[in-house]
Coordinates of C-alpha atoms in Angstrom, one line a residue:
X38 CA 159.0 130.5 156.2
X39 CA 159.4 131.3 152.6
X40 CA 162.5 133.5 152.1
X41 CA 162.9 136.8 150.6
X42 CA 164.6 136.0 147.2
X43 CA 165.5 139.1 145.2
X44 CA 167.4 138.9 141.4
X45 CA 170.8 140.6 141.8
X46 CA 170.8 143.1 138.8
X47 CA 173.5 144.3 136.7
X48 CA 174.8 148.0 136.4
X49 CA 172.7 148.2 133.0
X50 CA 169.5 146.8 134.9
X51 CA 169.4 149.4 137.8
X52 CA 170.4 151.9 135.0
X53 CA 166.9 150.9 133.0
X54 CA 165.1 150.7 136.5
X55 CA 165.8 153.8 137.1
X56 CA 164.8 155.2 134.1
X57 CA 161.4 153.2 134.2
X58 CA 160.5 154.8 137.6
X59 CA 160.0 158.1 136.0
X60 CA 157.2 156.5 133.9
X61 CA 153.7 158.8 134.0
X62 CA 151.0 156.8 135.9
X63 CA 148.6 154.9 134.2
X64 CA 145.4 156.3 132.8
X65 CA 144.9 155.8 129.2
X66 CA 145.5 152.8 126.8
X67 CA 149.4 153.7 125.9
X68 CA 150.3 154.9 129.5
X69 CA 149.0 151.3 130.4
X70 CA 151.0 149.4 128.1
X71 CA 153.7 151.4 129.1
X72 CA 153.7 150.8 132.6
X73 CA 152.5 147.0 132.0
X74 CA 155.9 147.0 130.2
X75 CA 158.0 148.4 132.7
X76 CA 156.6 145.8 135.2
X77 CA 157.8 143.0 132.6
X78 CA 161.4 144.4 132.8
X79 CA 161.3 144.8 136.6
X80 CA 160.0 140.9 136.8
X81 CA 162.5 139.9 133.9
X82 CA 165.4 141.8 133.6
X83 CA 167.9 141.6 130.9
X84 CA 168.0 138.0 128.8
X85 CA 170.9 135.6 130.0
X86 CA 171.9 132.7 127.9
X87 CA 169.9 130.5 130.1
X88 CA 166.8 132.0 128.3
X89 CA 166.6 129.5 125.3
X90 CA 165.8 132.2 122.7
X91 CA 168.8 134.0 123.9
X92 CA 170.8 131.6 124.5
X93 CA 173.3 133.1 121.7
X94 CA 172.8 136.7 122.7
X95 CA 173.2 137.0 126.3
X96 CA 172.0 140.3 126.6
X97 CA 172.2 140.6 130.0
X98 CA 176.5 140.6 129.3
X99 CA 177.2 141.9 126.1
X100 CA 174.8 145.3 127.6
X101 CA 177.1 146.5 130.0
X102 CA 175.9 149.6 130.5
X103 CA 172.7 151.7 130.2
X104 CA 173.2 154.9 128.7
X105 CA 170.5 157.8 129.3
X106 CA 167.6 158.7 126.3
X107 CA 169.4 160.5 124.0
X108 CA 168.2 164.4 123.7
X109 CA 167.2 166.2 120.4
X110 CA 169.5 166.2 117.6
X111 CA 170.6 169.4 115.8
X112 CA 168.8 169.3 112.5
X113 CA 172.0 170.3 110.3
X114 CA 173.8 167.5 112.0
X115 CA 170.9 165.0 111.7
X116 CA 170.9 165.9 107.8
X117 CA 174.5 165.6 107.4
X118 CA 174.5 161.6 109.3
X119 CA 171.5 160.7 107.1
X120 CA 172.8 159.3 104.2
X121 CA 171.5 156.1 103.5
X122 CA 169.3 155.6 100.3
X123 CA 169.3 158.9 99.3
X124 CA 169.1 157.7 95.3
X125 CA 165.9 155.8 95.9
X126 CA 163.3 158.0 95.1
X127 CA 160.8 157.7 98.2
X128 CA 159.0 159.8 100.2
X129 CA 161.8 160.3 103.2
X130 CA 161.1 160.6 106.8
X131 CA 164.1 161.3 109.0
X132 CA 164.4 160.4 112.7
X133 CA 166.6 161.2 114.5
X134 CA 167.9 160.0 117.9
X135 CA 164.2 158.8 117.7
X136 CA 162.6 162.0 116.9
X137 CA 160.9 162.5 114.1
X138 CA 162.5 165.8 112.4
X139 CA 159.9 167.0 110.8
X140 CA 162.6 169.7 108.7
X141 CA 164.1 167.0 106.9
X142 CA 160.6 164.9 106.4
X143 CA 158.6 164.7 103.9
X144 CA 155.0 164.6 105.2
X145 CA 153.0 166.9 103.1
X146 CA 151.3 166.3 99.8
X147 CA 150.1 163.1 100.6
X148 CA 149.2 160.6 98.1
X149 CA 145.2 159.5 97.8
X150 CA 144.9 156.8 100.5
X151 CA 147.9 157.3 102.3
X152 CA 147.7 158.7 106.2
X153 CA 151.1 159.5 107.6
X154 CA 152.0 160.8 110.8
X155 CA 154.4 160.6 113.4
X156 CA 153.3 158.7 116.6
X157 CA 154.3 162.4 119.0
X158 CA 151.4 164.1 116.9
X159 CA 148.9 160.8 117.3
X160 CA 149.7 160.8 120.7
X161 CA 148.9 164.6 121.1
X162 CA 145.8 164.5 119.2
X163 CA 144.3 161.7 120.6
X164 CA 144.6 159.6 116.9
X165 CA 142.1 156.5 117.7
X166 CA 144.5 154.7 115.5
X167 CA 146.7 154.2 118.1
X168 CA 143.9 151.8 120.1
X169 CA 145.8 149.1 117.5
X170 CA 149.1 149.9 119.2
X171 CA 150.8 147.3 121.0
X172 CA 147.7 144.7 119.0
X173 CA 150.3 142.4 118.0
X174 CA 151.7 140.7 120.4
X175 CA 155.2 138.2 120.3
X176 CA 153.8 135.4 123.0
X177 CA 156.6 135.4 125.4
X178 CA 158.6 137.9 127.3
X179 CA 160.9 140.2 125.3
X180 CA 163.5 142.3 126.7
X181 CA 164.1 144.7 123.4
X182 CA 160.1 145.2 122.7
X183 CA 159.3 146.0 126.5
X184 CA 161.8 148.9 126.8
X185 CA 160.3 149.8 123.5
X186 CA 156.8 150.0 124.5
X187 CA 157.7 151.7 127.7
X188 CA 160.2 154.6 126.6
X189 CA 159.1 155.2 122.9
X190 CA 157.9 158.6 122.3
X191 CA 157.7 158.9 118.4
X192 CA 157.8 156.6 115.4
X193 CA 156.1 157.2 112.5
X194 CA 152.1 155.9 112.3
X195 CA 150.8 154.9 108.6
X196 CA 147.5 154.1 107.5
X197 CA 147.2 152.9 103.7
X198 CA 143.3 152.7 102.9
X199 CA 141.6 149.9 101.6
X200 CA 142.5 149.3 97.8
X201 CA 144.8 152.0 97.7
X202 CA 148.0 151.4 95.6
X203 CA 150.7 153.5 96.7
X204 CA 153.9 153.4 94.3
X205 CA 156.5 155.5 96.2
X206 CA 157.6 153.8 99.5
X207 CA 157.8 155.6 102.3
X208 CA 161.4 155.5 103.3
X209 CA 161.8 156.2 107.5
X210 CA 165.9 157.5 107.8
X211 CA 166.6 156.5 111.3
X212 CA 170.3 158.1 112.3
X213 CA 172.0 159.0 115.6
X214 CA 173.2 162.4 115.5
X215 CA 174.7 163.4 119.1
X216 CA 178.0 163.6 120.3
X217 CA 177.6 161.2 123.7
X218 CA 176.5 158.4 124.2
X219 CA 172.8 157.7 124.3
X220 CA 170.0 155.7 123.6
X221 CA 166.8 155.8 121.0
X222 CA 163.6 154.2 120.9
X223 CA 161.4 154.6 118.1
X224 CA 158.1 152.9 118.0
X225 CA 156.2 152.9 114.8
X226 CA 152.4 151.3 113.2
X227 CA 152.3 150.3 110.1
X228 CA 148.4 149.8 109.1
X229 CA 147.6 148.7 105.7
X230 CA 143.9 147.9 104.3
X231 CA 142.6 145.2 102.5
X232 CA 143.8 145.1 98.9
X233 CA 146.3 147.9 99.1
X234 CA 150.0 148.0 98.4
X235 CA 152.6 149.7 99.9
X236 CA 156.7 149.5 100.6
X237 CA 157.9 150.2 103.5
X238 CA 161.8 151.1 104.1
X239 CA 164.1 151.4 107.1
X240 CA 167.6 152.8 107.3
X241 CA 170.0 152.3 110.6
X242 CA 173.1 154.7 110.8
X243 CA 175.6 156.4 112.6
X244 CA 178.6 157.1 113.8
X245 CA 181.6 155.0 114.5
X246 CA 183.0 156.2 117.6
X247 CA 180.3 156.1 119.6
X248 CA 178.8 153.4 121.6
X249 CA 175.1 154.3 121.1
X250 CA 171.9 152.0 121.8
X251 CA 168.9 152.0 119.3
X252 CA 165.7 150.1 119.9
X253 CA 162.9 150.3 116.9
X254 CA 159.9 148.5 117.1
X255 CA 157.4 148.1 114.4
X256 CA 153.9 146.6 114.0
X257 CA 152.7 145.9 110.4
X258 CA 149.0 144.7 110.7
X259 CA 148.3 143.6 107.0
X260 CA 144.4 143.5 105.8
X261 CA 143.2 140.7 103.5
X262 CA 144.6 140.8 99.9
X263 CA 146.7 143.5 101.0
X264 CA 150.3 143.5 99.3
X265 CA 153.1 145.0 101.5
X266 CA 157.0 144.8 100.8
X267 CA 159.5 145.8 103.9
X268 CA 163.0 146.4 103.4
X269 CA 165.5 147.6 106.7
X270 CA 169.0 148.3 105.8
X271 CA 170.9 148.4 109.3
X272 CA 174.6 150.1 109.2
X273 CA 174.8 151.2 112.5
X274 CA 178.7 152.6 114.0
X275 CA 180.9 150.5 114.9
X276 CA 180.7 150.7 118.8
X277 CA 176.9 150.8 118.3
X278 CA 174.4 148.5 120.0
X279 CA 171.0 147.8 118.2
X280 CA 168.4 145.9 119.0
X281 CA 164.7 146.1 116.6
X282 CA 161.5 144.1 117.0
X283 CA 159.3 143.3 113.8
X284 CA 155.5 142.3 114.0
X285 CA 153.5 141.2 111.5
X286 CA 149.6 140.6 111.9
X287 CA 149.0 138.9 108.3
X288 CA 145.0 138.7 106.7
X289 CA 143.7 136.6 104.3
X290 CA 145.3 136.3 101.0
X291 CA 147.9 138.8 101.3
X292 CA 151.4 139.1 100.4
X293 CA 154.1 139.4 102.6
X294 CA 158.0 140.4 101.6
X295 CA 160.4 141.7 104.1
X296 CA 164.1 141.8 104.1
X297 CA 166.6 143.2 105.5
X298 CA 170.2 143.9 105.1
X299 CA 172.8 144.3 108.3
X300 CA 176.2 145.2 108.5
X301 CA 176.9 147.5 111.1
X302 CA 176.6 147.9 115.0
X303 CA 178.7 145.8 117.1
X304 CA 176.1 144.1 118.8
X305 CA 172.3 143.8 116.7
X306 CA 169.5 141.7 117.6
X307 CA 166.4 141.6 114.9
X308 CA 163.7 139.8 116.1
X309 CA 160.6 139.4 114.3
X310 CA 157.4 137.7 114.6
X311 CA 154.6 137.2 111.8
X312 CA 151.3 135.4 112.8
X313 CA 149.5 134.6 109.6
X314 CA 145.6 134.9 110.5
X315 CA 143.9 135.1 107.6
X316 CA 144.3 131.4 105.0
X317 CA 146.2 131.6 101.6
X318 CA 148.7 134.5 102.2
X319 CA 152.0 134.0 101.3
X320 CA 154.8 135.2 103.1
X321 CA 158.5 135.9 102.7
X322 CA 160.9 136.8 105.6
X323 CA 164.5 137.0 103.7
X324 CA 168.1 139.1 104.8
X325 CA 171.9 139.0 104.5
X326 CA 174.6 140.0 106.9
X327 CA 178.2 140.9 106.1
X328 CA 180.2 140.6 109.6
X329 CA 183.9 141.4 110.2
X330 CA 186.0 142.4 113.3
X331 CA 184.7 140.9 116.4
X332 CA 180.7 141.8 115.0
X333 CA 177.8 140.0 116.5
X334 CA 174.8 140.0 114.9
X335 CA 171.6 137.7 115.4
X336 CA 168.5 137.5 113.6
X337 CA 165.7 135.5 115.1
X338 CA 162.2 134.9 114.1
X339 CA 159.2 133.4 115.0
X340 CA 156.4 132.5 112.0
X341 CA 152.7 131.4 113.4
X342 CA 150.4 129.6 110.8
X343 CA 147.0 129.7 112.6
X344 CA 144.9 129.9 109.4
X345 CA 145.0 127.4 106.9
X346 CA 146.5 127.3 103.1
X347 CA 149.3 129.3 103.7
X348 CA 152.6 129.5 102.2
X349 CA 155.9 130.9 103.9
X350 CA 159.5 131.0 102.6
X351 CA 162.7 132.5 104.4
X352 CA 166.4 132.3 103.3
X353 CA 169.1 134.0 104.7
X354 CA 172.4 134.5 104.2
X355 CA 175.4 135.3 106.7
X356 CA 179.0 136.3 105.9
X357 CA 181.6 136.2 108.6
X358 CA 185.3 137.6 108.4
X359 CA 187.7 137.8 111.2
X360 CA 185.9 136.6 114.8
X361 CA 182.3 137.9 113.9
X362 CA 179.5 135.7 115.4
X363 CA 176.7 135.4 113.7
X364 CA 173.3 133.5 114.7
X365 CA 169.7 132.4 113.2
X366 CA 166.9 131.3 115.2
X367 CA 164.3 130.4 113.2
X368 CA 160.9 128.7 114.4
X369 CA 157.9 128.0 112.2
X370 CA 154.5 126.6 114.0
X371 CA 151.8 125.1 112.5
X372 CA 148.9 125.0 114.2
X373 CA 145.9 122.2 113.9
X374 CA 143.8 124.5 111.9
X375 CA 146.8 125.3 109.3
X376 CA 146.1 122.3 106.9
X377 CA 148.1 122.4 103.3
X378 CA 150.7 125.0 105.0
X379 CA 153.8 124.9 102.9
X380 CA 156.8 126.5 104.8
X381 CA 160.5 126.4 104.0
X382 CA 163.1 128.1 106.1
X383 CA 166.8 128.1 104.9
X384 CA 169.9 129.6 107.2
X385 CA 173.2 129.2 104.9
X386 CA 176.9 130.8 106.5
X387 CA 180.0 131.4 104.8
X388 CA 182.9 131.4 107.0
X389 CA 185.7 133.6 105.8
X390 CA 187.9 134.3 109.0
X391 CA 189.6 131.3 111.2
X392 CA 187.8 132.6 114.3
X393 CA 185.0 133.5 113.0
X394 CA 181.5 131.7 114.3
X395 CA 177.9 130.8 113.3
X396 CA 175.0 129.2 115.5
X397 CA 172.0 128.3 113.7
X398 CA 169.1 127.0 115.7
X399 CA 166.0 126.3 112.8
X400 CA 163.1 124.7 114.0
X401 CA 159.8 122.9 113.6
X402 CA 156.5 122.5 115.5
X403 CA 153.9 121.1 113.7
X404 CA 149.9 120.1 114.9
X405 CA 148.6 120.1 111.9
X406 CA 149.1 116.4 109.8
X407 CA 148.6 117.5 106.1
X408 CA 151.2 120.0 105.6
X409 CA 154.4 120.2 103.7
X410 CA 157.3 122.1 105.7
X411 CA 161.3 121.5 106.1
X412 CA 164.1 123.2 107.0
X413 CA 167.5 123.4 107.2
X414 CA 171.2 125.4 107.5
X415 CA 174.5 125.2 106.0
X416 CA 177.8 126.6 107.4
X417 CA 181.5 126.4 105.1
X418 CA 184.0 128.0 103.4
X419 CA 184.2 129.4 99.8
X420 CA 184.3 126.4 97.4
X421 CA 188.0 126.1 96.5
X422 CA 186.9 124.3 93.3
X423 CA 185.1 127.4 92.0
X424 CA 187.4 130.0 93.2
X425 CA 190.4 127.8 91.5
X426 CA 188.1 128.4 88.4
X427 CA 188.2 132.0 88.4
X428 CA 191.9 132.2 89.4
X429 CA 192.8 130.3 86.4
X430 CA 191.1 132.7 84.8
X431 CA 193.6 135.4 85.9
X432 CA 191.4 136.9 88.5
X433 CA 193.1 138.3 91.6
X434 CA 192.5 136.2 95.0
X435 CA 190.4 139.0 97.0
X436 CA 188.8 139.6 93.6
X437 CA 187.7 136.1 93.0
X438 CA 186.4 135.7 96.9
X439 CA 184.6 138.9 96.5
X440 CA 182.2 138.0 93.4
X441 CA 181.7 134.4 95.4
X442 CA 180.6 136.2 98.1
X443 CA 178.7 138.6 96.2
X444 CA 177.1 135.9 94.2
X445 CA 176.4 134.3 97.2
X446 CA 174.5 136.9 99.3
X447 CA 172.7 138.0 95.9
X448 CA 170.7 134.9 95.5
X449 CA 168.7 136.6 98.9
X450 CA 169.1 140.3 97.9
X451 CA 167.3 139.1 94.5
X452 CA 164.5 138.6 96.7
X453 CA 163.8 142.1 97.1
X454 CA 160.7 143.0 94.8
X455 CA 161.6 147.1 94.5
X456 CA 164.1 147.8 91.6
X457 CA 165.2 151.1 93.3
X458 CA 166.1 149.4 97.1
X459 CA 166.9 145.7 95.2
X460 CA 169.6 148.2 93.5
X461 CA 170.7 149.6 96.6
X462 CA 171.1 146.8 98.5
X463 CA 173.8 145.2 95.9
X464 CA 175.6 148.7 95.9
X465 CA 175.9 148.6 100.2
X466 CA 176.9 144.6 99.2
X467 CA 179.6 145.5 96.8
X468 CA 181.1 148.3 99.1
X469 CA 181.4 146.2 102.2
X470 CA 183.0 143.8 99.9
X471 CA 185.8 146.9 98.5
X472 CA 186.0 148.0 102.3
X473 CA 187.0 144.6 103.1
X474 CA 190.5 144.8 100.7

């Protein structure tokens, strides 16, 4: 007699359950990845550290609670909380409590080539565009991405034409604005043609007394020769929890850049995966995180070389003060047909507080035999020998560890190929570092 086994589920599960119930039938192409999502929670659940890619994260008890989908945001209030890259000249899309507010958005006077909507219009309109929704898929269950795909309903969806060279980047402000606790999803498609070039920005904020949820998920599906740079910039509050999903879909000689900078939440989770399709693209996945307080932040990725030729590179960098936690999963594959892949992946940590931690986890899994490919990760402390140096020099202590540090996390933010967000990124750098005393 086979027994009637049924998972126990925590507060936050039944929460999410619930929520999921309330999910339209299915019908058309989005209400079936929805519901197909929802299933996936119902069979999975919440990640537990005995789920090897979240074995660091155990969502499943650092997400005590589920709190309800946040309502509409008051647009005075939404343009007062987003403040993040405001100098960089960009065309500036605001969402908030992930709505697009199209108020405070800047979605007229398109440039030639450029298609920019927000996914509530596609949706409305019947965009075919959206028949690439949910295209790329990660390979294995993922908590974050399925809530995603079953309770987003906007995002921003943006088609760059073939050959079109689009200088401004499009700059998406993401900010909680509400007064309870609440959550956001935002889903958004990122489309770009072969041989066109376009940056793409994300900003995370919001306030510090709140303990808010945010989910973003966003698929870039990159056409041959295409050239496309990312950059994401998370300061969430302090009490915030934020989880994001990046896909990347990558054609034949293109170029690949994204980075992205966190400092904020209390608990974040970026995962990204990036299959590269097409042979001889090259690829760069880079970040830096500045921890402090009893911060946890991981960033985990997952890089697929199916085509052959290809090049890869990703370095980051983590700072811990205090008891922050931080963590870097890293996996590159190589499959049998990715001959002459060259991929490097580099995970360094510096270690300012006692009680601080840092897990890294790189790894390797190669079919192919003439390929070049390494890894590898470094934890310490700042180098007494060089901080004696600057001392002597008559340098102040938090001084001298601050330009270490900053040196340190630059050799990453250097990586960013836009002047105006490189720029920004060492400005957010250097006040985390005055914030710190």
């Amino acid at each position: 007699m086979n027994a009637d086994i049924r998972p126990i589920r925590t507060p936050a599960e039944q929460a999410i359950l619930a929520s999921l119930s309330g999910l339209p039938a299915g019908g058309d192409r989005l209400a079936d990845l929805r519901r197909a999502a929802a299933r996936s929670f119902e069979e999975h659940g919440l990640p537990h550290r005995r789920v090897e890619e979240w074995k660091y994260t155990d969502l499943r008890t650092l997400m005590r609670e589920a709190v309800p989908v946040a309502g509409t945001a008051a647009v005075a209030q939404a343009d007062a909380r987003a403040t993040l890259l405001r100098g960089v000249e960009a065309r500036r899309i605001v969402v908030a409590n992930g709505a697009v507010v199209p108020e405070l958005s800047d979605l007229a006077d398109l440039e030639e080539g450029l298609n920019l909507t927000t996914l509530s219009a596609a949706l409305a309109s019947g965009d075919e565009v959206l028949g690439r929704l949910g295209g790329i898929l990660p390979g294995r269950y993922d908590a974050a991405l399925a809530l995603n795909t079953a309770l987003a309903k906007d995002g921003v969806v943006i088609v760059v034409a073939p050959g079109a060279k689009i200088e401004r980047p499009v700059h998406v402000a993401h900010v909680f604005a509400g007064e309870t606790a609440a959550a956001s999803y935002v889903r958004s498609l990122v489309v770009i043609g072969a041989g066109a070039t376009f940056t793409f920005a994300e900003s995370f904020e919001g306030p510090d007394g709140l303990a808010y949820q945010a989910n973003a998920a966003t698929e870039f599906m990159v056409g041959d020769e295409a050239h496309l740079d990312v950059v994401r910039l998370q300061e969430d509050g302090a009490g915030a929890f934020h989880l994001a999903t990046l896909l990347f879909d990558i054609g034949r000689q293109a170029i690949v850049h994204a980075f992205t900078f966190s400092t904020g939440a209390a608990v974040a989770r970026t995962s990204l995966y990036a299959t590269l399709s097409g042979e001889d693209s090259q690829v760069g996945f880079n970040g830096a995180t500045l921890l402090k307080g009893r911060q946890h932040a991981d960033a985990t990725l997952f890089l697929d070389h199916t085509a052959p030729g290809c090049e890869s590179r990703e370095l980051f960098k983590t700072v811990l003060d205090d008891s922050a936690r931080g963590v870097f999963q890293g996996k590159i594959v190589v499959r049998q047909a990715a001959q002459k892949t060259d991929g490097r992946m580099m995970s360094r940590a510096l270690v300012l507080g006692d009680e601080a931690e840092m897990d890294n986890k790189p790894e390797l899994e190669i079919f192919a035999d003439d390929v070049q490919c390494g890894h590898g990760a470094t934890c310490g402390a700042i180098d007494d020998e060089l901080l004696f140096y600057l001392r002597a020099r008559g340098i102040p202590m938090k001084e001298a560890q601050s330009l270490l540090v900053q040196a340190f996390v630059g050799e990453a933010i250097e990586t960013v190929e836009h002047d105006g967000l490189r720029e920004a990124l060492v400005e957010r750098a250097e006040g985390w570092l005055k914030a710190r005393g």
